[in-house]
Amino acid sequence: VAGHIGQNVGRIEWAGMSGDGEGGIVLDPGLVAGKYPLPSRKFDYLVGLVTHESIHRTQWSDLVWKKVDEACGDMKMKISDKIIFQKIVHTGEDIYVDHISEHSILGGYTLSARNLAIEMAKQGLKPVTSVDELMVLWWKSAFGEEVDSGPYEEPLAILDDLTRELVEVGRSGRGVTARCEFRSDLYLDIWEKVRDLISSWHVIDKMLLW
């Protein structure tokens, strides 16, 4: 499947293999532990996960990260804002690559992987208004699911506009480098629009993603 997507997706490895996963797509062996033959639902999830990660590589998501990280340094962004901004970039790139996958039958597999990832993300939420829950709502809304926006209505509307722009970039027919530049500019522009709305919100997972 990865070979069909492109030649620059890197190695596919199980965690613990000798290559240590550097530069490759690393999978949890627990995904295939248990009864054989592998149930179709598990296999669909596995294909969706590899598809999702492979398209991140063919669409050069790492280049987007490098560009926005350089911009963060120029803006002298404080660490709390950087954590929130990185959540936006991370979710935006996940949305972008899954919309790319929907150009083919592979979109059915990324749907399987995405549904499970969203359920896992929801389990980590707390009963407070948080940036983390906003990201989950945006992720769901980006693929046509109806969500109860509640206190998230204003920033979610802005992020939904970003979804439409990301989809347009994916369909633009421009070269991969140009698409990366467009996406990084979009994330920086959207940050200026939502920063004052969400920078004081609770953050559950405070890990820097890049």
PDB file of N, CA and C in Angstrom, residues 4-6 27 33 37-38 45 56 59 61 71 93 97-98 103 105 111 115-116 131 136 142 150 162 197 203 206:
ATOM      1  N   HIS A   4       2.440   1.927  -3.279  1.00  0.00           N
ATOM      2  CA  HIS A   4       1.486   2.482  -4.238  1.00  0.00           C
ATOM      3  C   HIS A   4       1.342   3.988  -4.053  1.00  0.00           C
ATOM      4  N   ILE A   5       1.420   4.447  -2.806  1.00  0.00           N
ATOM      5  CA  ILE A   5       1.251   5.876  -2.510  1.00  0.00           C
ATOM      6  C   ILE A   5       2.442   6.689  -3.007  1.00  0.00           C
ATOM      7  N   GLY A   6       3.654   6.173  -2.836  1.00  0.00           N
ATOM      8  CA  GLY A   6       4.824   6.907  -3.302  1.00  0.00           C
ATOM      9  C   GLY A   6       6.113   6.245  -2.875  1.00  0.00           C
ATOM     10  N   LEU A  27       5.109   0.938  13.602  1.00  0.00           N
ATOM     11  CA  LEU A  27       3.815   0.398  13.996  1.00  0.00           C
ATOM     12  C   LEU A  27       3.933  -0.407  15.285  1.00  0.00           C
ATOM     13  N   ALA A  33      -1.482  -8.503  17.256  1.00  0.00           N
ATOM     14  CA  ALA A  33      -1.406  -9.620  18.208  1.00  0.00           C
ATOM     15  C   ALA A  33      -2.778 -10.262  18.371  1.00  0.00           C
ATOM     16  N   PRO A  37      -6.549 -15.844  11.020  1.00  0.00           N
ATOM     17  CA  PRO A  37      -6.134 -14.663  10.266  1.00  0.00           C
ATOM     18  C   PRO A  37      -6.604 -13.356  10.915  1.00  0.00           C
ATOM     19  N   LEU A  38      -5.922 -12.278  10.576  1.00  0.00           N
ATOM     20  CA  LEU A  38      -6.210 -10.980  11.166  1.00  0.00           C
ATOM     21  C   LEU A  38      -7.627 -10.548  10.794  1.00  0.00           C
ATOM     22  N   TYR A  45      -7.847  -0.847   9.737  1.00  0.00           N
ATOM     23  CA  TYR A  45      -7.235   0.186  10.576  1.00  0.00           C
ATOM     24  C   TYR A  45      -5.747   0.300  10.278  1.00  0.00           C
ATOM     25  N   HIS A  56       1.484  11.895   4.724  1.00  0.00           N
ATOM     26  CA  HIS A  56       2.243  12.950   5.399  1.00  0.00           C
ATOM     27  C   HIS A  56       3.619  13.101   4.743  1.00  0.00           C
ATOM     28  N   GLN A  59       3.399  14.412   1.003  1.00  0.00           N
ATOM     29  CA  GLN A  59       2.985  15.813   0.987  1.00  0.00           C
ATOM     30  C   GLN A  59       3.952  16.709   1.769  1.00  0.00           C
ATOM     31  N   SER A  61       4.901  17.030   4.988  1.00  0.00           N
ATOM     32  CA  SER A  61       4.456  17.712   6.213  1.00  0.00           C
ATOM     33  C   SER A  61       5.631  18.209   7.048  1.00  0.00           C
ATOM     34  N   ALA A  71       9.100  30.476  11.820  1.00  0.00           N
ATOM     35  CA  ALA A  71       8.273  31.658  12.042  1.00  0.00           C
ATOM     36  C   ALA A  71       8.011  31.875  13.531  1.00  0.00           C
ATOM     37  N   GLU A  93      -2.656  19.392   9.535  1.00  0.00           N
ATOM     38  CA  GLU A  93      -1.965  18.489   8.618  1.00  0.00           C
ATOM     39  C   GLU A  93      -2.653  17.121   8.565  1.00  0.00           C
ATOM     40  N   VAL A  97      -4.006  15.645   4.981  1.00  0.00           N
ATOM     41  CA  VAL A  97      -3.602  14.390   4.346  1.00  0.00           C
ATOM     42  C   VAL A  97      -4.790  13.437   4.200  1.00  0.00           C
ATOM     43  N   ASP A  98      -5.716  13.458   5.144  1.00  0.00           N
ATOM     44  CA  ASP A  98      -6.865  12.564   5.007  1.00  0.00           C
ATOM     45  C   ASP A  98      -7.796  13.015   3.887  1.00  0.00           C
ATOM     46  N   HIS A 103      -9.198  11.174  -2.418  1.00  0.00           N
ATOM     47  CA  HIS A 103      -9.185  11.194  -3.884  1.00  0.00           C
ATOM     48  C   HIS A 103      -9.226   9.774  -4.450  1.00  0.00           C
ATOM     49  N   ILE A 105      -9.753   5.194  -3.270  1.00  0.00           N
ATOM     50  CA  ILE A 105     -10.365   4.238  -2.345  1.00  0.00           C
ATOM     51  C   ILE A 105      -9.664   4.228  -0.993  1.00  0.00           C
ATOM     52  N   LEU A 111     -10.455   6.670   6.975  1.00  0.00           N
ATOM     53  CA  LEU A 111     -11.657   6.882   7.797  1.00  0.00           C
ATOM     54  C   LEU A 111     -11.647   5.927   8.993  1.00  0.00           C
ATOM     55  N   ASN A 115     -11.393   7.407  12.800  1.00  0.00           N
ATOM     56  CA  ASN A 115     -12.466   7.200  13.790  1.00  0.00           C
ATOM     57  C   ASN A 115     -11.914   6.695  15.112  1.00  0.00           C
ATOM     58  N   LEU A 116     -10.974   5.753  15.041  1.00  0.00           N
ATOM     59  CA  LEU A 116     -10.389   5.230  16.268  1.00  0.00           C
ATOM     60  C   LEU A 116      -9.529   6.282  16.958  1.00  0.00           C
ATOM     61  N   VAL A 131      -8.416  23.586  24.699  1.00  0.00           N
ATOM     62  CA  VAL A 131      -7.906  23.590  23.325  1.00  0.00           C
ATOM     63  C   VAL A 131      -7.959  22.179  22.755  1.00  0.00           C
ATOM     64  N   VAL A 136     -10.444  18.225  18.695  1.00  0.00           N
ATOM     65  CA  VAL A 136     -11.260  17.044  18.381  1.00  0.00           C
ATOM     66  C   VAL A 136     -12.503  17.458  17.605  1.00  0.00           C
ATOM     67  N   ALA A 142     -14.365  18.671  10.195  1.00  0.00           N
ATOM     68  CA  ALA A 142     -13.674  18.759   8.904  1.00  0.00           C
ATOM     69  C   ALA A 142     -14.100  17.671   7.933  1.00  0.00           C
ATOM     70  N   GLY A 150     -21.097  24.556  21.226  1.00  0.00           N
ATOM     71  CA  GLY A 150     -21.156  25.192  22.541  1.00  0.00           C
ATOM     72  C   GLY A 150     -20.231  26.392  22.658  1.00  0.00           C
ATOM     73  N   LEU A 162     -10.511  27.348   7.683  1.00  0.00           N
ATOM     74  CA  LEU A 162      -9.181  26.825   7.365  1.00  0.00           C
ATOM     75  C   LEU A 162      -9.281  25.472   6.676  1.00  0.00           C
ATOM     76  N   LEU A 197      -8.654  34.407  21.134  1.00  0.00           N
ATOM     77  CA  LEU A 197      -9.850  33.668  21.550  1.00  0.00           C
ATOM     78  C   LEU A 197      -9.509  32.467  22.419  1.00  0.00           C
ATOM     79  N   VAL A 203      -5.196  23.717  28.581  1.00  0.00           N
ATOM     80  CA  VAL A 203      -4.510  22.765  27.707  1.00  0.00           C
ATOM     81  C   VAL A 203      -4.264  21.491  28.504  1.00  0.00           C
ATOM     82  N   LYS A 206       0.242  19.069  27.321  1.00  0.00           N
ATOM     83  CA  LYS A 206       1.142  20.218  27.148  1.00  0.00           C
ATOM     84  C   LYS A 206       2.421  19.842  26.394  1.00  0.00           C
TER      85      LYS A 206
END
